[in-house]
């Protein structure tokens, strides 16, 4: 099943949408946060007829697969930005509360460009090993089979003792020849193993508390090169910052999530 | 008026709160986003009886001063985290949609600590010039008089052509001897002039689209040392990342906002 089919929603014309979480997009049996946020983004995109610029999801309860309801409220339809908020739930059980800003125009309000950063240095995709589900072990998870995530050859060994902040770098694309649009970039932002898996910190369930994705250029893209970094683990929390770059070397999206540190 | 008085809320026992936005917490006549988010955080803190860990606000319409309504929904009361969402509005006009995760315990779930970063190198507060309102010019804004923001001596000149990403560093504390709690840290996260003002980019109204603050240690603190950095200006958008550090050199909060690039 393609990503766009897995994130399709059926609107009822009153801001409410029905959707189905397909099996297999999970990690430890819990559906990937990026997929849920992309589903929320799909509903906001359809509701507004605009393109996603910024989305935040706060994850309330875990969900495996099955039907969900998405309720959207349009808070403001502005000239440059439309603002919405919404809730994804199953029955009385809230799953994700989210909000988003969507743009109606591809014309930037200001033309200034400044870049202090570089795409991760990556060999071509075919020289980066693809992450594939383990099948009979929890990691890599079933989710890995739903996307094409190719890791930097130096970032394939879990539990490495390396200098510098924990990071994971690699290429990301959708399967079935689908291109990455803003919703695909939301998926990419939570589509890699946690950066801390490539450090000496404990490896385990790293639940996302909140995830924000900012889209700088809607694309579409076949491949994006990605870098995820965690600089601070403290108080039981960690942040993971993501950058997604086009093959032409332009930053096209940024993400940050707060997650619980595995025990 | 103290910060805690300026962010006081009156609950009605049904999840709704009345509050008053005091005059003077504004920039170009628009109330500071950090103050609004602190007000939202205050209502969530009172509603849950817990302490703020993470909050996201998405700014819908600007507001100057006057009465506002805050409606809070409790989505989940968990053992480790309580999740809420809410809306701040005046009449039918939505101002801020927000969500938060609050913790009931000061005991971290995991004890791992890892730090890849350092507090900004700052002279003692008394050697850093205090930002004060201009009075008869728009910048520095009236807001500057409500807090004590002391800038790194190298970060006091607007429009500098410096190498590296635009940044602003300095000390932050509340006035009237009040200490910084999680809500004070939320204020600090939006309490400095935009980092891009200290670069050759245009200086002007830089409206926040969304702001997320993650609290790593609730404090309280008299002073925090802060660094705000913008690495990417593109597509009409910029991100500003903030770090707040205790005087003992511990990262106590992180923030990220998406803002519109001034024209």
XYZ file of C-alpha atoms in Angstrom:
526
model
C 0.000 0.000 0.000
C 1.337 3.398 -0.990
C 1.926 6.187 1.494
C -0.812 8.313 -0.046
C -3.279 5.425 0.231
C -2.178 4.758 3.817
C -2.844 8.402 4.682
C -6.065 8.844 2.751
C -8.963 10.414 4.612
C -12.672 10.594 3.881
C -14.252 13.948 4.679
C -17.851 14.348 5.758
C -18.027 18.056 4.874
C -18.287 19.197 8.501
C -14.579 19.194 9.353
C -14.655 15.548 10.410
C -12.712 12.872 8.571
C -12.628 9.093 8.753
C -9.364 7.271 8.227
C -7.929 3.807 8.679
C -4.533 3.149 10.184
C -3.116 0.327 8.131
C -1.178 -2.438 9.862
C 2.571 -2.529 9.445
C 3.440 1.125 10.022
C 4.449 0.326 13.582
C 7.406 0.118 15.946
C 6.968 -2.289 18.875
C 3.305 -2.578 17.801
C 2.673 1.164 18.077
C 1.974 3.144 14.910
C 4.762 5.541 13.936
C 4.207 9.125 15.049
C 5.238 10.511 11.678
C 2.527 8.486 9.955
C -0.092 9.750 12.409
C 1.074 13.332 11.954
C 1.030 12.919 8.159
C -2.538 11.641 8.455
C -3.422 14.721 10.512
C -1.646 16.861 7.906
C -3.619 15.191 5.120
C -6.902 16.073 6.808
C -5.771 19.693 7.355
C -4.605 19.898 3.728
C -7.948 18.650 2.431
C -9.928 20.841 4.803
C -8.059 24.018 3.838
C -7.153 23.319 0.212
C -3.720 24.680 1.119
C -0.237 23.324 1.564
C 1.338 22.386 4.891
C 4.016 24.761 6.216
C 4.114 23.839 9.900
C 2.522 21.099 11.961
C 2.784 20.081 15.612
C 1.424 16.865 17.041
C 1.250 15.967 20.703
C 0.848 12.246 21.218
C -1.725 11.357 23.848
C -2.278 7.607 23.602
C -0.591 4.937 21.481
C -2.531 3.219 18.706
C -1.905 0.116 16.642
C -4.132 -0.159 13.566
C -7.799 0.328 12.790
C -10.286 3.122 12.168
C -9.734 6.608 13.539
C -11.690 9.839 13.499
C -10.107 13.200 12.775
C -11.861 16.424 13.702
C -10.580 19.680 12.248
C -11.373 23.236 13.287
C -10.417 26.120 11.011
C -9.268 28.941 13.258
C -8.266 31.504 10.677
C -8.153 31.721 6.922
C -5.531 34.370 6.342
C -4.039 35.793 3.186
C -0.683 34.156 3.759
C -1.509 31.457 6.335
C -4.498 29.391 7.329
C -4.400 28.026 10.887
C -6.189 24.858 11.950
C -6.241 22.575 14.923
C -7.577 19.095 15.330
C -7.796 15.860 17.179
C -7.336 12.274 16.106
C -9.201 9.746 18.206
C -10.789 6.312 18.314
C -14.134 6.532 20.057
C -13.571 8.409 23.319
C -9.853 7.799 23.264
C -7.756 10.783 22.114
C -4.664 9.756 20.150
C -3.059 12.943 18.829
C -3.869 16.602 19.331
C -2.405 18.724 16.566
C -2.314 22.136 14.946
C -0.984 23.421 11.675
C -0.278 26.438 9.542
C -0.929 26.071 5.832
C 0.003 28.375 3.030
C -2.065 29.320 0.037
C 0.717 30.605 -2.087
C 4.040 29.339 -3.293
C 5.328 32.909 -3.319
C 7.531 33.637 -0.350
C 6.666 36.723 1.673
C 10.348 37.652 1.886
C 13.050 36.604 -0.498
C 16.070 36.628 1.851
C 17.998 33.354 1.907
C 20.636 32.405 4.457
C 22.006 28.952 5.145
C 24.316 27.979 7.991
C 24.487 24.237 7.627
C 25.171 21.573 5.070
C 23.489 18.411 3.926
C 24.925 15.291 5.525
C 27.836 13.867 3.528
C 26.337 10.695 2.091
C 27.445 8.201 -0.532
C 24.827 7.702 -3.283
C 21.689 5.853 -2.120
C 22.738 2.547 -3.686
C 25.874 2.541 -1.503
C 23.863 3.093 1.686
C 22.375 -0.071 3.175
C 18.595 -0.168 3.286
C 16.957 -0.616 6.665
C 14.623 -3.599 6.488
C 12.310 -5.167 9.076
C 13.869 -7.952 11.106
C 10.744 -10.078 10.745
C 11.231 -12.199 13.862
C 12.774 -9.516 16.119
C 11.334 -6.130 17.164
C 14.126 -4.077 15.530
C 14.275 -2.929 12.797
C 10.499 -2.607 13.043
C 7.793 -3.438 10.456
C 7.625 0.296 9.662
C 11.035 0.050 7.972
C 9.477 -2.019 5.207
C 6.952 0.688 4.368
C 9.559 3.272 3.386
C 12.986 3.248 1.839
C 15.416 4.396 4.473
C 19.077 3.996 3.518
C 21.615 4.615 6.248
C 25.043 6.185 5.990
C 27.489 3.242 6.082
C 28.961 4.674 9.333
C 25.514 4.835 10.958
C 24.437 1.229 10.706
C 25.831 -0.193 13.943
C 23.743 0.225 17.075
C 25.374 1.082 20.379
C 28.510 2.706 18.962
C 30.775 4.759 21.198
C 31.448 7.757 18.935
C 32.582 11.295 19.624
C 30.096 14.121 19.200
C 26.339 14.136 19.555
C 24.492 10.940 18.615
C 23.321 11.156 15.040
C 21.897 9.095 12.235
C 22.173 10.131 8.598
C 20.711 8.660 5.482
C 18.536 8.853 2.421
C 14.774 8.601 2.575
C 12.207 8.043 -0.127
C 8.781 6.542 -0.468
C 8.188 3.178 -2.094
C 6.133 2.548 -5.231
C 7.688 5.550 -6.982
C 5.695 8.064 -4.948
C 7.303 11.464 -4.481
C 7.778 13.256 -1.178
C 5.396 16.186 -0.706
C 5.010 18.084 2.612
C 3.210 15.085 4.104
C 5.965 12.737 2.950
C 8.479 15.058 4.607
C 6.474 14.775 7.837
C 6.798 11.000 7.535
C 10.539 11.312 6.892
C 10.938 13.443 10.032
C 10.095 10.430 12.193
C 11.169 7.759 9.732
C 14.648 6.884 10.999
C 15.713 4.940 14.070
C 16.325 7.323 17.002
C 19.753 8.974 16.824
C 20.501 7.764 20.360
C 20.424 4.149 19.100
C 23.798 4.983 17.532
C 25.347 5.871 20.873
C 25.983 4.051 24.134
C 22.630 5.112 25.618
C 20.048 2.395 26.289
C 18.210 1.140 23.200
C 14.494 0.711 23.599
C 11.088 2.238 23.205
C 11.603 5.990 22.759
C 8.084 7.400 22.778
C 7.564 10.785 21.155
C 5.872 13.377 23.354
C 5.549 16.017 20.658
C 6.786 16.491 17.103
C 6.915 19.680 15.060
C 7.816 19.805 11.379
C 8.513 22.982 9.418
C 8.408 22.714 5.635
C 10.617 25.203 3.817
C 10.010 23.955 0.300
C 7.096 21.686 -0.574
C 8.951 19.843 -3.327
C 8.147 17.245 -4.567
C 11.300 15.170 -4.120
C 12.274 11.635 -4.894
C 15.038 11.432 -2.296
C 15.828 13.624 0.663
C 19.046 13.345 2.630
C 18.438 13.469 6.344
C 20.331 14.049 9.543
C 18.880 13.473 13.012
C 20.816 14.604 16.054
C 20.305 14.506 19.823
C 22.427 16.912 21.855
C 20.812 16.831 25.269
C 19.632 13.867 27.307
C 18.573 15.047 30.750
C 15.672 14.949 33.166
C 14.376 11.785 31.463
C 13.885 13.640 28.177
C 15.727 14.038 24.929
C 15.244 16.224 21.890
C 15.818 14.966 18.381
C 16.390 17.572 15.691
C 15.974 16.604 12.069
C 17.049 18.231 8.833
C 15.863 17.134 5.413
C 17.759 18.305 2.337
C 17.024 18.121 -1.371
C 19.532 16.449 -3.680
C 20.402 19.949 -4.870
C 21.584 20.750 -1.330
C 18.703 22.917 -0.148
C 17.217 22.538 3.330
C 13.598 21.617 2.645
C 12.316 20.726 6.121
C 13.297 20.797 9.785
C 11.854 18.857 12.670
C 12.156 18.653 16.422
C 10.669 16.118 18.758
C 10.726 15.643 22.501
C 10.917 11.992 23.503
C 11.205 9.943 26.647
C 14.661 8.481 27.231
C 14.613 4.681 27.038
C 15.314 2.898 30.287
C 3.408 44.485 37.900
C 5.175 41.163 38.511
C 5.297 38.393 35.915
C 3.181 36.097 38.096
C 0.542 38.825 38.473
C 0.653 39.536 34.735
C 0.028 35.836 34.042
C -2.563 35.196 36.736
C -5.722 33.406 35.657
C -9.094 32.965 37.329
C -10.597 29.520 36.934
C -14.310 28.860 36.815
C -14.007 25.168 37.677
C -15.107 23.974 34.233
C -11.761 24.232 32.444
C -12.337 27.849 31.488
C -10.201 30.679 32.783
C -10.406 34.434 32.616
C -7.256 36.485 32.297
C -6.208 40.024 31.522
C -3.379 40.916 29.201
C -1.682 43.851 30.858
C -0.430 46.729 28.724
C 3.294 47.088 28.159
C 4.226 43.466 27.335
C 4.231 44.312 23.647
C 6.459 44.700 20.608
C 5.132 47.052 17.901
C 1.866 47.088 19.888
C 1.422 43.314 19.759
C 1.697 41.312 22.978
C 4.796 39.139 23.180
C 4.212 35.497 22.217
C 6.180 34.220 25.196
C 3.866 36.069 27.566
C 0.797 34.611 25.850
C 2.287 31.121 25.960
C 3.186 31.569 29.650
C -0.418 32.582 30.294
C -1.581 29.430 28.505
C 0.936 27.440 30.533
C -0.366 29.007 33.753
C -3.906 27.874 32.967
C -2.712 24.335 32.115
C -0.635 24.246 35.315
C -3.619 25.280 37.445
C -5.990 22.934 35.643
C -3.726 19.901 36.068
C -1.958 20.691 39.337
C 1.204 19.560 37.570
C 4.355 21.153 36.238
C 4.963 22.165 32.647
C 7.367 19.972 30.647
C 6.456 20.863 27.079
C 4.210 23.456 25.511
C 3.453 24.461 21.934
C 1.552 27.555 20.930
C 0.407 28.434 17.455
C -0.385 32.108 17.078
C -3.587 32.789 15.202
C -4.307 36.496 15.616
C -2.332 39.300 17.252
C -3.604 40.896 20.444
C -2.693 44.052 22.312
C -4.070 44.222 25.860
C -7.373 43.481 27.540
C -9.424 40.540 28.781
C -9.002 37.077 27.268
C -10.679 33.720 27.770
C -8.718 30.482 28.038
C -10.438 27.138 27.571
C -8.592 23.981 28.623
C -9.386 20.367 27.787
C -7.679 17.589 29.713
C -6.963 14.834 27.216
C -5.154 12.352 29.424
C -4.073 12.187 33.031
C -1.219 9.730 32.896
C 1.121 8.463 35.563
C 4.097 10.316 34.150
C 2.457 12.905 31.900
C -0.824 14.749 31.715
C -1.734 16.093 28.283
C -3.945 19.108 27.734
C -4.910 21.369 24.898
C -6.529 24.735 24.871
C -7.446 27.942 23.181
C -6.978 31.557 24.112
C -9.477 33.933 22.591
C -11.261 37.238 22.923
C -14.910 36.799 22.093
C -15.077 34.920 18.780
C -11.520 35.793 17.869
C -9.001 32.968 18.438
C -5.593 34.225 19.553
C -3.493 31.162 20.385
C -4.145 27.446 20.062
C -1.883 25.455 22.354
C -1.144 22.073 23.869
C 1.057 20.911 26.679
C 2.492 17.951 28.525
C 2.791 18.318 32.284
C 4.578 16.099 34.723
C 3.416 15.046 38.139
C 6.751 14.007 39.467
C 10.162 15.558 39.760
C 11.659 12.073 39.462
C 13.070 11.445 36.036
C 11.929 8.278 34.300
C 15.461 7.590 33.104
C 18.629 8.838 34.721
C 20.922 8.987 31.683
C 22.529 12.376 31.156
C 24.366 13.465 28.030
C 25.276 17.013 27.044
C 26.727 18.117 23.715
C 26.730 21.865 24.060
C 27.843 24.593 26.378
C 26.300 27.658 27.932
C 27.072 30.862 26.047
C 30.295 32.499 27.244
C 29.010 35.577 29.055
C 30.566 38.167 31.331
C 28.708 38.512 34.646
C 25.262 40.133 34.346
C 26.442 43.508 35.629
C 28.917 43.692 32.721
C 26.199 42.986 30.134
C 24.166 46.041 29.089
C 20.501 45.867 29.947
C 18.013 46.179 27.104
C 15.587 49.002 27.913
C 12.595 50.383 26.026
C 13.388 53.241 23.694
C 10.343 55.163 24.850
C 9.844 57.260 21.738
C 10.966 54.662 19.141
C 9.541 51.196 18.461
C 12.789 49.342 19.305
C 13.690 48.231 21.921
C 10.004 47.662 22.651
C 8.010 48.331 25.838
C 8.301 44.586 26.609
C 12.006 45.075 27.386
C 11.060 47.069 30.467
C 9.033 44.191 31.904
C 11.985 41.810 32.178
C 15.682 42.096 32.770
C 17.438 41.095 29.584
C 21.176 41.759 29.581
C 22.959 41.284 26.287
C 26.434 39.950 25.642
C 28.579 43.047 24.935
C 29.273 41.683 21.427
C 25.542 41.274 20.737
C 24.313 44.803 21.288
C 24.742 46.280 17.805
C 21.944 45.701 15.331
C 22.732 44.929 11.715
C 26.231 43.532 12.256
C 27.979 41.604 9.497
C 29.416 38.696 11.500
C 30.568 35.238 10.497
C 28.479 32.250 11.541
C 24.756 31.981 12.126
C 22.995 35.059 13.539
C 22.797 34.799 17.296
C 21.999 36.774 20.388
C 23.279 35.805 23.826
C 22.565 37.194 27.230
C 21.265 36.861 30.745
C 17.578 36.851 31.559
C 15.754 37.273 34.839
C 12.436 38.541 36.061
C 12.048 41.873 37.803
C 10.836 42.374 41.393
C 12.991 39.498 42.648
C 10.715 36.841 41.174
C 12.372 33.558 40.277
C 12.098 31.770 36.937
C 9.880 28.688 37.070
C 8.801 26.742 33.949
C 6.469 29.585 32.994
C 9.252 32.122 33.438
C 11.416 29.973 31.158
C 8.638 30.080 28.552
C 8.770 33.875 28.784
C 12.566 33.828 28.450
C 12.291 31.692 25.294
C 10.724 34.624 23.443
C 12.203 37.385 25.576
C 15.168 38.485 23.462
C 15.280 40.463 20.239
C 15.282 38.119 17.229
C 18.741 36.677 16.495
C 18.474 37.927 12.912
C 18.477 41.536 14.170
C 22.190 40.969 14.810
C 22.903 40.144 11.186
C 22.552 41.962 7.887
C 19.017 40.672 7.299
C 16.163 43.206 7.336
C 15.107 44.360 10.822
C 11.383 44.530 11.384
C 8.305 42.776 12.640
C 9.166 39.072 12.888
C 5.859 37.421 13.763
C 6.021 34.015 15.434
C 4.001 31.308 13.707
C 4.556 28.660 16.380
C 6.685 28.309 19.490
C 7.554 25.151 21.406
C 9.378 25.126 24.733
C 10.771 22.027 26.409
C 11.608 22.322 30.109
C 14.395 20.016 31.260
C 14.617 21.230 34.856
C 11.870 23.314 36.464
C 14.231 25.299 38.664
C 13.614 27.848 40.110
C 16.394 30.121 38.866
C 17.278 33.730 39.405
C 19.283 34.103 36.185
C 19.431 31.938 33.090
C 22.007 32.429 30.370
C 20.477 32.219 26.931
C 21.518 31.744 23.342
C 19.198 32.183 20.372
C 20.342 31.161 16.928
C 18.886 31.183 13.418
C 20.572 28.910 10.901
C 18.148 28.856 8.007
C 16.275 31.712 6.371
C 14.459 30.432 3.312
C 11.044 30.323 1.702
C 10.013 33.400 3.699
C 10.497 31.537 6.986
C 13.132 31.303 9.656
C 13.573 29.114 12.704
C 14.965 30.443 15.961
C 16.378 27.903 18.394
C 16.841 28.868 22.016
C 18.821 27.359 24.853
C 18.478 28.396 28.469
C 21.163 27.397 30.940
C 21.406 27.554 34.715
C 24.298 29.426 36.314
C 25.672 25.990 37.201
C 25.954 25.242 33.476
C 23.024 22.878 33.052
C 20.696 23.127 30.074
C 17.311 23.789 31.676
C 15.125 24.568 28.657
C 15.130 24.525 24.867
C 12.880 26.336 22.457
C 12.192 26.541 18.765
C 9.991 28.927 16.905
C 9.058 29.385 13.279
C 8.729 33.015 12.293
C 8.073 35.067 9.201
C 11.129 36.744 7.758
C 10.870 40.555 7.998
C 10.568 42.381 4.702
